[in-house]
XYZ file of N, CA, C and O in Angstrom:
388
model
N 26.927 171.983 90.969
C 27.279 170.592 91.112
C 28.476 170.496 92.054
O 29.445 171.231 91.920
N 28.439 169.543 92.990
C 29.501 169.347 93.959
C 30.708 168.683 93.300
O 30.580 167.705 92.573
N 31.900 169.237 93.564
C 33.146 168.667 93.051
C 33.495 167.426 93.873
O 33.460 167.450 95.090
N 33.804 166.309 93.219
C 34.191 165.092 93.925
C 35.704 164.954 93.901
O 36.380 165.509 93.035
N 36.221 164.213 94.853
C 37.651 163.967 94.937
C 38.126 163.212 93.709
O 37.448 162.330 93.200
N 39.307 163.546 93.241
C 39.920 162.853 92.114
C 40.543 161.572 92.664
O 41.611 161.610 93.265
N 39.866 160.449 92.480
C 40.255 159.181 93.088
C 40.421 158.106 92.025
O 39.570 157.942 91.157
N 41.518 157.363 92.130
C 41.752 156.218 91.254
C 41.770 154.990 92.136
O 42.489 154.945 93.143
N 40.982 153.979 91.782
C 40.904 152.738 92.540
C 41.428 151.608 91.659
O 41.041 151.498 90.498
N 42.315 150.784 92.225
C 42.872 149.655 91.482
C 42.854 148.429 92.387
O 43.200 148.503 93.554
N 42.406 147.306 91.831
C 42.413 146.044 92.562
C 43.771 145.379 92.410
O 44.331 145.369 91.308
N 44.306 144.856 93.518
C 45.613 144.214 93.445
C 45.639 142.893 94.202
O 44.771 142.601 95.012
N 46.653 142.124 93.883
C 47.059 140.943 94.648
C 48.572 140.881 94.460
O 49.185 141.911 94.192
N 49.177 139.723 94.578
C 50.629 139.669 94.423
C 51.065 139.159 93.042
O 52.203 138.760 92.857
N 50.176 139.233 92.055
C 50.501 138.754 90.706
C 51.267 139.817 89.920
O 51.156 141.014 90.201
N 52.024 139.389 88.908
C 52.722 140.356 88.046
C 51.762 141.319 87.345
O 52.079 142.498 87.195
N 50.595 140.842 86.934
C 49.654 141.735 86.248
C 49.090 142.783 87.206
O 48.858 143.927 86.809
N 48.893 142.415 88.471
C 48.431 143.391 89.455
C 49.505 144.440 89.720
O 49.206 145.628 89.852
N 50.756 144.004 89.791
C 51.863 144.949 89.990
C 51.940 145.928 88.822
O 52.161 147.129 89.010
N 51.730 145.422 87.601
C 51.749 146.292 86.418
C 50.579 147.269 86.447
O 50.737 148.454 86.133
N 49.394 146.790 86.818
C 48.222 147.668 86.897
C 48.435 148.749 87.954
O 48.096 149.919 87.738
N 48.995 148.363 89.086
C 49.257 149.329 90.147
C 50.305 150.353 89.706
O 50.155 151.549 89.969
N 51.352 149.904 89.030
C 52.379 150.833 88.551
C 51.775 151.852 87.582
O 52.070 153.050 87.655
N 50.914 151.381 86.681
C 50.264 152.300 85.742
C 49.373 153.274 86.501
O 49.408 154.487 86.264
N 48.557 152.750 87.426
C 47.635 153.603 88.187
C 48.396 154.632 89.018
O 47.976 155.789 89.115
N 49.520 154.221 89.618
C 50.316 155.143 90.424
C 50.893 156.255 89.542
O 50.856 157.440 89.913
N 51.409 155.885 88.376
C 51.939 156.891 87.465
C 50.870 157.864 87.007
O 51.084 159.084 86.965
N 49.707 157.333 86.684
C 48.598 158.187 86.242
C 48.131 159.094 87.376
O 47.866 160.281 87.155
N 48.030 158.545 88.589
C 47.609 159.348 89.738
C 48.584 160.507 89.972
O 48.166 161.629 90.266
N 49.869 160.237 89.823
C 50.862 161.308 89.986
C 50.700 162.370 88.895
O 50.800 163.561 89.153
N 50.453 161.924 87.662
C 50.297 162.857 86.535
C 49.120 163.794 86.723
O 49.203 164.974 86.377
N 48.013 163.258 87.217
C 46.787 164.062 87.308
C 46.513 164.575 88.714
O 45.502 165.229 88.954
N 47.408 164.265 89.663
C 47.226 164.751 91.033
C 46.088 164.066 91.764
O 45.406 164.678 92.581
N 45.877 162.799 91.466
C 44.771 162.053 92.083
C 45.248 161.285 93.309
O 46.438 161.036 93.491
N 44.295 160.897 94.118
C 44.546 160.007 95.238
C 44.372 158.578 94.740
O 43.449 158.292 93.979
N 45.261 157.690 95.164
C 45.204 156.293 94.740
C 44.737 155.422 95.894
O 45.215 155.560 97.022
N 43.814 154.548 95.600
C 43.350 153.569 96.582
C 43.487 152.190 95.958
O 42.842 151.891 94.960
N 44.355 151.366 96.536
C 44.498 149.984 96.084
C 43.645 149.113 96.996
O 43.576 149.337 98.202
N 42.999 148.120 96.406
C 42.113 147.238 97.160
C 42.470 145.794 96.852
O 42.619 145.423 95.691
N 42.633 145.002 97.910
C 42.835 143.559 97.759
C 41.677 142.882 98.473
O 41.492 143.056 99.671
N 40.899 142.114 97.712
C 39.753 141.414 98.281
C 40.147 139.971 98.553
O 40.594 139.257 97.661
N 40.002 139.574 99.805
C 40.285 138.202 100.219
C 38.977 137.430 100.201
O 38.026 137.811 100.862
N 38.932 136.355 99.442
C 37.700 135.599 99.277
C 37.526 134.456 100.251
O 36.764 133.539 100.005
N 38.249 134.487 101.353
C 38.137 133.406 102.326
C 38.173 133.994 103.710
O 38.591 135.128 103.873
N 37.797 133.372 104.756
C 37.168 132.061 104.726
C 35.743 132.179 104.217
O 35.153 133.243 104.313
N 35.196 131.109 103.684
C 33.810 131.164 103.218
C 32.868 131.517 104.369
O 33.075 131.073 105.494
N 31.881 132.323 104.081
C 30.953 132.768 105.123
C 30.222 131.605 105.787
O 29.932 131.643 106.977
N 29.955 130.537 105.029
C 29.212 129.422 105.604
C 30.112 128.464 106.385
O 29.631 127.579 107.072
N 31.450 128.609 106.271
C 32.364 127.753 107.014
C 33.661 128.516 107.300
O 34.631 128.400 106.577
N 33.678 129.312 108.371
C 34.848 130.133 108.660
C 36.096 129.334 109.010
O 37.171 129.878 109.120
N 35.965 128.018 109.170
C 37.121 127.191 109.504
C 37.712 126.504 108.278
O 38.667 125.746 108.389
N 37.170 126.766 107.106
C 37.634 126.135 105.873
C 38.683 127.020 105.215
O 38.401 127.775 104.309
N 39.898 126.954 105.692
C 40.993 127.738 105.136
C 41.752 126.931 104.104
O 41.972 125.745 104.276
N 42.202 127.608 103.080
C 43.091 127.006 102.100
C 44.509 127.261 102.614
O 44.984 128.381 102.651
N 45.171 126.232 103.073
C 46.501 126.391 103.649
C 47.546 126.218 102.561
O 47.564 125.220 101.857
N 48.409 127.208 102.430
C 49.473 127.149 101.435
C 50.570 126.222 101.941
O 50.844 126.152 103.133
N 51.232 125.539 101.040
C 52.244 124.559 101.416
C 53.409 125.176 102.172
O 54.012 124.527 103.009
N 53.728 126.430 101.892
C 54.865 127.050 102.570
C 54.469 127.834 103.817
O 55.251 128.600 104.342
N 53.257 127.637 104.294
C 52.775 128.335 105.478
C 52.591 127.353 106.623
O 51.946 126.325 106.459
N 53.169 127.675 107.754
C 52.914 126.885 108.957
C 51.673 127.480 109.600
O 51.659 128.649 109.982
N 50.637 126.696 109.694
C 49.361 127.200 110.201
C 49.429 127.402 111.710
O 49.649 126.473 112.469
N 49.286 128.637 112.124
C 49.282 128.978 113.543
C 47.996 129.701 113.926
O 47.951 130.349 114.949
N 47.005 129.632 113.094
C 45.732 130.283 113.380
C 45.342 131.224 112.265
O 46.131 131.518 111.365
N 44.101 131.702 112.297
C 43.575 132.550 111.224
C 44.387 133.815 110.979
O 44.590 134.203 109.837
N 44.881 134.466 112.029
C 45.603 135.719 111.812
C 46.925 135.480 111.088
O 47.344 136.286 110.266
N 47.601 134.376 111.377
C 48.850 134.052 110.696
C 48.590 133.763 109.229
O 49.322 134.221 108.350
N 47.549 133.011 108.959
C 47.213 132.686 107.573
C 46.831 133.940 106.804
O 47.281 134.152 105.684
N 46.026 134.792 107.413
C 45.621 136.016 106.740
C 46.826 136.910 106.462
O 46.944 137.496 105.393
N 47.754 136.990 107.390
C 48.961 137.798 107.193
C 49.771 137.278 106.012
O 50.355 138.058 105.261
N 49.793 135.957 105.817
C 50.550 135.390 104.702
C 49.950 135.792 103.356
O 50.641 135.791 102.345
N 48.658 136.135 103.332
C 48.029 136.624 102.114
C 48.200 138.135 101.969
O 48.289 138.653 100.876
N 48.204 138.862 103.082
C 48.299 140.319 103.040
C 49.698 140.820 102.714
O 49.854 141.794 101.987
N 50.719 140.203 103.273
C 52.082 140.717 103.142
C 52.554 140.849 101.697
O 53.139 141.877 101.342
N 52.331 139.866 100.821
C 52.778 140.049 99.425
C 52.101 141.236 98.735
O 52.748 141.968 97.988
N 50.817 141.456 99.008
C 50.125 142.603 98.407
C 50.638 143.907 98.994
O 50.748 144.913 98.287
N 50.958 143.901 100.279
C 51.536 145.091 100.896
C 52.878 145.406 100.244
O 53.198 146.565 99.984
N 53.659 144.373 99.953
C 54.949 144.570 99.284
C 54.766 145.176 97.890
O 55.523 146.067 97.481
N 53.760 144.699 97.142
C 53.467 145.246 95.808
C 53.083 146.716 95.932
O 53.556 147.560 95.163
N 52.257 147.029 96.917
C 51.835 148.418 97.126
C 53.027 149.299 97.502
O 53.212 150.382 96.963
N 53.850 148.826 98.422
C 55.016 149.602 98.858
C 55.999 149.851 97.718
O 56.663 150.885 97.683
N 56.074 148.919 96.771
C 56.998 149.053 95.642
C 56.638 150.227 94.729
O 57.509 150.745 94.027
N 55.391 150.674 94.738
C 54.999 151.805 93.888
C 55.344 153.140 94.538
O 55.069 154.182 93.970
N 55.972 153.090 95.716
C 56.362 154.294 96.457
C 55.166 155.223 96.628
O 55.112 156.318 96.057
N 54.184 154.771 97.428
C 52.939 155.528 97.574
C 53.144 156.947 98.106
O 54.016 157.178 98.944
N 52.356 157.834 97.576
C 52.338 159.225 98.027
C 51.551 159.313 99.337
O 50.739 158.423 99.641
N 51.757 160.374 100.113
C 50.931 160.559 101.310
C 49.449 160.583 100.931
O 49.060 161.191 99.933
N 48.649 159.880 101.680
C 47.211 159.821 101.414
C 46.781 158.649 100.560
O 45.591 158.360 100.452
N 47.721 157.972 99.919
C 47.381 156.778 99.156
C 47.195 155.625 100.126
O 47.893 155.531 101.130
N 46.256 154.734 99.830
C 45.952 153.663 100.773
C 45.865 152.307 100.091
O 45.570 152.201 98.905
N 46.128 151.291 100.904
C 45.869 149.907 100.524
C 44.845 149.382 101.513
O 45.066 149.420 102.716
N 43.733 148.922 100.992
C 42.646 148.412 101.824
C 42.443 146.934 101.535
O 42.475 146.517 100.381
N 42.221 146.169 102.586
C 41.884 144.762 102.441
C 40.411 144.602 102.766
O 39.914 145.172 103.730
N 39.728 143.839 101.934
C 38.306 143.585 102.134
C 38.080 142.072 102.059
O 38.920 141.329 101.560
N 36.924 141.647 102.510
C 36.573 140.247 102.481
C 35.344 140.082 101.599
O 34.396 140.850 101.696
N 35.375 139.094 100.725
C 34.226 138.844 99.856
C 34.693 138.364 98.495
O 35.796 137.880 98.343
N 33.828 138.556 97.518
C 34.157 138.152 96.144
C 34.664 139.358 95.398
O 34.046 140.427 95.418
N 35.810 139.208 94.758
C 36.367 140.327 93.980
C 35.459 140.654 92.810
O 35.293 141.732 92.418
């Protein structure tokens, strides 16, 4: 039987519960020598209307990339706070979580 990589995957966003889940997963990954992969799924823009963005009140809309960055940066901050080991990753995906 082929040995598979010891991988822990955790879904995150910028919520306190996601930060707690990531902290637990990071601690466990360190304990067992696993690789950690954090994933944040962005559910917008809708596939049937790519121009239908939910604009946050504290965001000045300067185009899709600016809006997307405003969603990515808080999750990146949560990931960075766990002091990731080399090889640990944060991936952003589009779709339904």
